């Protein structure tokens, strides 16, 4: 069941509960990205709510860390999870949370392995371009 939920939320981008709340990061644990640099599926039994979005944490400890300072975890995710390479090319693309780079405490997601490979060749260039595009969208 957990696997099905994860697949559905990845396919749909940001999933939704029956009560209308959004599921952030495709069901992946935000603490895993920021603290461990790993994409780890969260568990609904360790759910946390922040700004109208539900985030699934991978453990009780991860939930405790997230709940203590959710803004720092959500704030580390750049461009609200859209593909960093896509933004640098003026395209707002959904990303796959299992494909990411962690640079200076920030998490950048990508729509494909190819997009990540492009980004990783010159992160400063892509971050600069993506930041400029993101500013236009705000």
PDB file of C-alpha atoms in Angstrom:
ATOM      1  CA  UNK A   1       0.000   0.000   0.000  1.00  0.00           C
ATOM      2  CA  UNK A   2       2.837   2.409   0.877  1.00  0.00           C
ATOM      3  CA  UNK A   3       4.481   1.655  -2.466  1.00  0.00           C
ATOM      4  CA  UNK A   4       1.219   2.325  -4.335  1.00  0.00           C
ATOM      5  CA  UNK A   5       0.766   5.648  -2.529  1.00  0.00           C
ATOM      6  CA  UNK A   6       4.335   6.644  -3.352  1.00  0.00           C
ATOM      7  CA  UNK A   7       3.906   5.759  -7.021  1.00  0.00           C
ATOM      8  CA  UNK A   8       0.615   7.652  -7.254  1.00  0.00           C
ATOM      9  CA  UNK A   9       2.011  10.755  -5.589  1.00  0.00           C
ATOM     10  CA  UNK A  10       5.051  10.700  -7.868  1.00  0.00           C
ATOM     11  CA  UNK A  11       2.884  10.369 -10.950  1.00  0.00           C
ATOM     12  CA  UNK A  12       0.535  13.092  -9.793  1.00  0.00           C
ATOM     13  CA  UNK A  13       3.269  15.376  -8.452  1.00  0.00           C
ATOM     14  CA  UNK A  14       1.712  16.550  -5.219  1.00  0.00           C
ATOM     15  CA  UNK A  15      -0.924  14.117  -4.017  1.00  0.00           C
ATOM     16  CA  UNK A  16      -4.039  14.841  -2.025  1.00  0.00           C
ATOM     17  CA  UNK A  17      -5.785  13.357   0.979  1.00  0.00           C
ATOM     18  CA  UNK A  18      -9.461  12.542   0.891  1.00  0.00           C
ATOM     19  CA  UNK A  19     -10.002  15.670   3.023  1.00  0.00           C
ATOM     20  CA  UNK A  20      -8.287  17.884   0.437  1.00  0.00           C
ATOM     21  CA  UNK A  21      -4.876  18.418   2.043  1.00  0.00           C
ATOM     22  CA  UNK A  22      -1.857  18.247  -0.241  1.00  0.00           C
ATOM     23  CA  UNK A  23       0.912  15.696   0.277  1.00  0.00           C
ATOM     24  CA  UNK A  24       4.285  17.383  -0.069  1.00  0.00           C
ATOM     25  CA  UNK A  25       7.358  16.010  -1.822  1.00  0.00           C
ATOM     26  CA  UNK A  26       5.493  13.097  -3.340  1.00  0.00           C
ATOM     27  CA  UNK A  27       5.372  11.411   0.064  1.00  0.00           C
ATOM     28  CA  UNK A  28       9.127  11.539   0.616  1.00  0.00           C
ATOM     29  CA  UNK A  29      10.513  12.564   4.020  1.00  0.00           C
ATOM     30  CA  UNK A  30      11.795  16.182   4.048  1.00  0.00           C
ATOM     31  CA  UNK A  31      14.186  15.404   6.906  1.00  0.00           C
ATOM     32  CA  UNK A  32      15.870  12.685   4.851  1.00  0.00           C
ATOM     33  CA  UNK A  33      16.771  15.156   2.108  1.00  0.00           C
ATOM     34  CA  UNK A  34      18.054  17.890   4.395  1.00  0.00           C
ATOM     35  CA  UNK A  35      19.765  15.937   7.182  1.00  0.00           C
ATOM     36  CA  UNK A  36      20.944  12.766   5.438  1.00  0.00           C
ATOM     37  CA  UNK A  37      21.033  13.764   1.776  1.00  0.00           C
ATOM     38  CA  UNK A  38      18.849  10.756   0.941  1.00  0.00           C
ATOM     39  CA  UNK A  39      15.448  10.303  -0.633  1.00  0.00           C
ATOM     40  CA  UNK A  40      13.499   8.225   1.869  1.00  0.00           C
ATOM     41  CA  UNK A  41       9.788   7.465   1.662  1.00  0.00           C
ATOM     42  CA  UNK A  42       7.815   8.889   4.527  1.00  0.00           C
ATOM     43  CA  UNK A  43       5.132   7.068   6.452  1.00  0.00           C
ATOM     44  CA  UNK A  44       1.606   8.490   6.886  1.00  0.00           C
ATOM     45  CA  UNK A  45       1.690   7.532  10.577  1.00  0.00           C
ATOM     46  CA  UNK A  46       4.468  10.140  11.028  1.00  0.00           C
ATOM     47  CA  UNK A  47       2.631  12.905   9.158  1.00  0.00           C
ATOM     48  CA  UNK A  48       3.139  16.598   9.893  1.00  0.00           C
ATOM     49  CA  UNK A  49       1.091  19.525   8.614  1.00  0.00           C
ATOM     50  CA  UNK A  50       2.728  22.762   7.500  1.00  0.00           C
ATOM     51  CA  UNK A  51       1.089  25.623   5.609  1.00  0.00           C
ATOM     52  CA  UNK A  52      -1.756  23.461   4.291  1.00  0.00           C
ATOM     53  CA  UNK A  53       0.505  20.649   3.130  1.00  0.00           C
ATOM     54  CA  UNK A  54       0.995  17.247   4.750  1.00  0.00           C
ATOM     55  CA  UNK A  55       4.551  15.938   4.882  1.00  0.00           C
ATOM     56  CA  UNK A  56       5.270  12.283   5.605  1.00  0.00           C
ATOM     57  CA  UNK A  57       8.282  11.724   7.834  1.00  0.00           C
ATOM     58  CA  UNK A  58      10.166   8.439   7.879  1.00  0.00           C
ATOM     59  CA  UNK A  59      10.235   7.979  11.669  1.00  0.00           C
ATOM     60  CA  UNK A  60       9.126   9.456  14.982  1.00  0.00           C
ATOM     61  CA  UNK A  61      12.548  11.134  15.307  1.00  0.00           C
ATOM     62  CA  UNK A  62      12.250  12.674  11.840  1.00  0.00           C
ATOM     63  CA  UNK A  63       8.749  13.923  12.700  1.00  0.00           C
ATOM     64  CA  UNK A  64      10.058  15.488  15.899  1.00  0.00           C
ATOM     65  CA  UNK A  65      12.838  17.277  13.976  1.00  0.00           C
ATOM     66  CA  UNK A  66      10.434  18.482  11.288  1.00  0.00           C
ATOM     67  CA  UNK A  67       7.825  19.672  13.789  1.00  0.00           C
ATOM     68  CA  UNK A  68      10.459  21.638  15.730  1.00  0.00           C
ATOM     69  CA  UNK A  69      11.352  23.783  12.685  1.00  0.00           C
ATOM     70  CA  UNK A  70       9.296  22.956   9.582  1.00  0.00           C
ATOM     71  CA  UNK A  71      10.252  26.198   7.814  1.00  0.00           C
ATOM     72  CA  UNK A  72      13.915  25.198   7.725  1.00  0.00           C
ATOM     73  CA  UNK A  73      13.132  21.863   6.060  1.00  0.00           C
ATOM     74  CA  UNK A  74      10.578  23.219   3.595  1.00  0.00           C
ATOM     75  CA  UNK A  75      12.768  26.274   2.933  1.00  0.00           C
ATOM     76  CA  UNK A  76      15.709  24.063   1.963  1.00  0.00           C
ATOM     77  CA  UNK A  77      13.665  22.686  -0.952  1.00  0.00           C
ATOM     78  CA  UNK A  78      14.308  25.098  -3.811  1.00  0.00           C
ATOM     79  CA  UNK A  79      11.652  26.268  -6.279  1.00  0.00           C
ATOM     80  CA  UNK A  80       8.880  24.469  -4.379  1.00  0.00           C
ATOM     81  CA  UNK A  81      10.219  21.207  -5.775  1.00  0.00           C
ATOM     82  CA  UNK A  82      10.024  22.066  -9.475  1.00  0.00           C
ATOM     83  CA  UNK A  83      12.867  20.873 -11.713  1.00  0.00           C
ATOM     84  CA  UNK A  84      15.857  23.211 -11.299  1.00  0.00           C
ATOM     85  CA  UNK A  85      17.184  22.498 -14.790  1.00  0.00           C
ATOM     86  CA  UNK A  86      13.767  23.067 -16.321  1.00  0.00           C
ATOM     87  CA  UNK A  87      13.453  26.434 -14.583  1.00  0.00           C
ATOM     88  CA  UNK A  88      16.901  27.433 -15.823  1.00  0.00           C
ATOM     89  CA  UNK A  89      15.508  26.797 -19.327  1.00  0.00           C
ATOM     90  CA  UNK A  90      12.314  28.792 -18.617  1.00  0.00           C
ATOM     91  CA  UNK A  91      10.197  25.631 -18.194  1.00  0.00           C
ATOM     92  CA  UNK A  92       8.185  24.838 -15.068  1.00  0.00           C
ATOM     93  CA  UNK A  93       8.484  21.039 -14.933  1.00  0.00           C
ATOM     94  CA  UNK A  94       7.295  18.614 -12.266  1.00  0.00           C
ATOM     95  CA  UNK A  95      10.165  16.758 -10.644  1.00  0.00           C
ATOM     96  CA  UNK A  96      10.887  13.273  -9.370  1.00  0.00           C
ATOM     97  CA  UNK A  97      11.874  13.631  -5.684  1.00  0.00           C
ATOM     98  CA  UNK A  98      14.146  10.619  -5.958  1.00  0.00           C
ATOM     99  CA  UNK A  99      16.396  12.615  -8.336  1.00  0.00           C
ATOM    100  CA  UNK A 100      18.037  15.523  -6.521  1.00  0.00           C
ATOM    101  CA  UNK A 101      21.238  17.331  -5.640  1.00  0.00           C
ATOM    102  CA  UNK A 102      22.118  18.841  -2.280  1.00  0.00           C
ATOM    103  CA  UNK A 103      24.284  21.958  -2.534  1.00  0.00           C
ATOM    104  CA  UNK A 104      25.177  24.216   0.399  1.00  0.00           C
ATOM    105  CA  UNK A 105      22.209  22.946   2.413  1.00  0.00           C
ATOM    106  CA  UNK A 106      19.698  23.470  -0.400  1.00  0.00           C
ATOM    107  CA  UNK A 107      17.861  20.682  -2.195  1.00  0.00           C
ATOM    108  CA  UNK A 108      17.332  20.868  -5.959  1.00  0.00           C
ATOM    109  CA  UNK A 109      14.960  18.390  -7.621  1.00  0.00           C
ATOM    110  CA  UNK A 110      14.967  17.264 -11.247  1.00  0.00           C
ATOM    111  CA  UNK A 111      12.496  15.874 -13.753  1.00  0.00           C
ATOM    112  CA  UNK A 112      14.952  13.253 -15.029  1.00  0.00           C
ATOM    113  CA  UNK A 113      18.443  11.844 -14.551  1.00  0.00           C
ATOM    114  CA  UNK A 114      19.498  13.723 -17.684  1.00  0.00           C
ATOM    115  CA  UNK A 115      18.342  17.029 -16.163  1.00  0.00           C
ATOM    116  CA  UNK A 116      20.372  16.279 -13.017  1.00  0.00           C
ATOM    117  CA  UNK A 117      23.455  15.400 -15.081  1.00  0.00           C
ATOM    118  CA  UNK A 118      23.208  18.724 -16.947  1.00  0.00           C
ATOM    119  CA  UNK A 119      22.797  20.644 -13.681  1.00  0.00           C
ATOM    120  CA  UNK A 120      25.663  18.858 -11.944  1.00  0.00           C
ATOM    121  CA  UNK A 121      28.108  19.847 -14.716  1.00  0.00           C
ATOM    122  CA  UNK A 122      27.714  23.556 -13.844  1.00  0.00           C
ATOM    123  CA  UNK A 123      25.495  24.043 -10.777  1.00  0.00           C
ATOM    124  CA  UNK A 124      26.335  27.741 -10.309  1.00  0.00           C
ATOM    125  CA  UNK A 125      25.194  28.550 -13.842  1.00  0.00           C
ATOM    126  CA  UNK A 126      21.961  26.577 -13.529  1.00  0.00           C
ATOM    127  CA  UNK A 127      21.182  27.944 -10.061  1.00  0.00           C
ATOM    128  CA  UNK A 128      21.680  31.514 -11.294  1.00  0.00           C
ATOM    129  CA  UNK A 129      19.415  30.962 -14.290  1.00  0.00           C
ATOM    130  CA  UNK A 130      16.797  29.087 -12.242  1.00  0.00           C
ATOM    131  CA  UNK A 131      16.806  31.810  -9.562  1.00  0.00           C
ATOM    132  CA  UNK A 132      16.178  34.461 -12.225  1.00  0.00           C
ATOM    133  CA  UNK A 133      13.288  32.472 -13.726  1.00  0.00           C
ATOM    134  CA  UNK A 134      11.819  31.661 -10.306  1.00  0.00           C
ATOM    135  CA  UNK A 135      11.843  35.368  -9.389  1.00  0.00           C
ATOM    136  CA  UNK A 136       9.709  36.069 -12.480  1.00  0.00           C
ATOM    137  CA  UNK A 137       7.157  33.473 -11.339  1.00  0.00           C
ATOM    138  CA  UNK A 138       6.785  34.869  -7.823  1.00  0.00           C
TER     139      UNK A 138
END
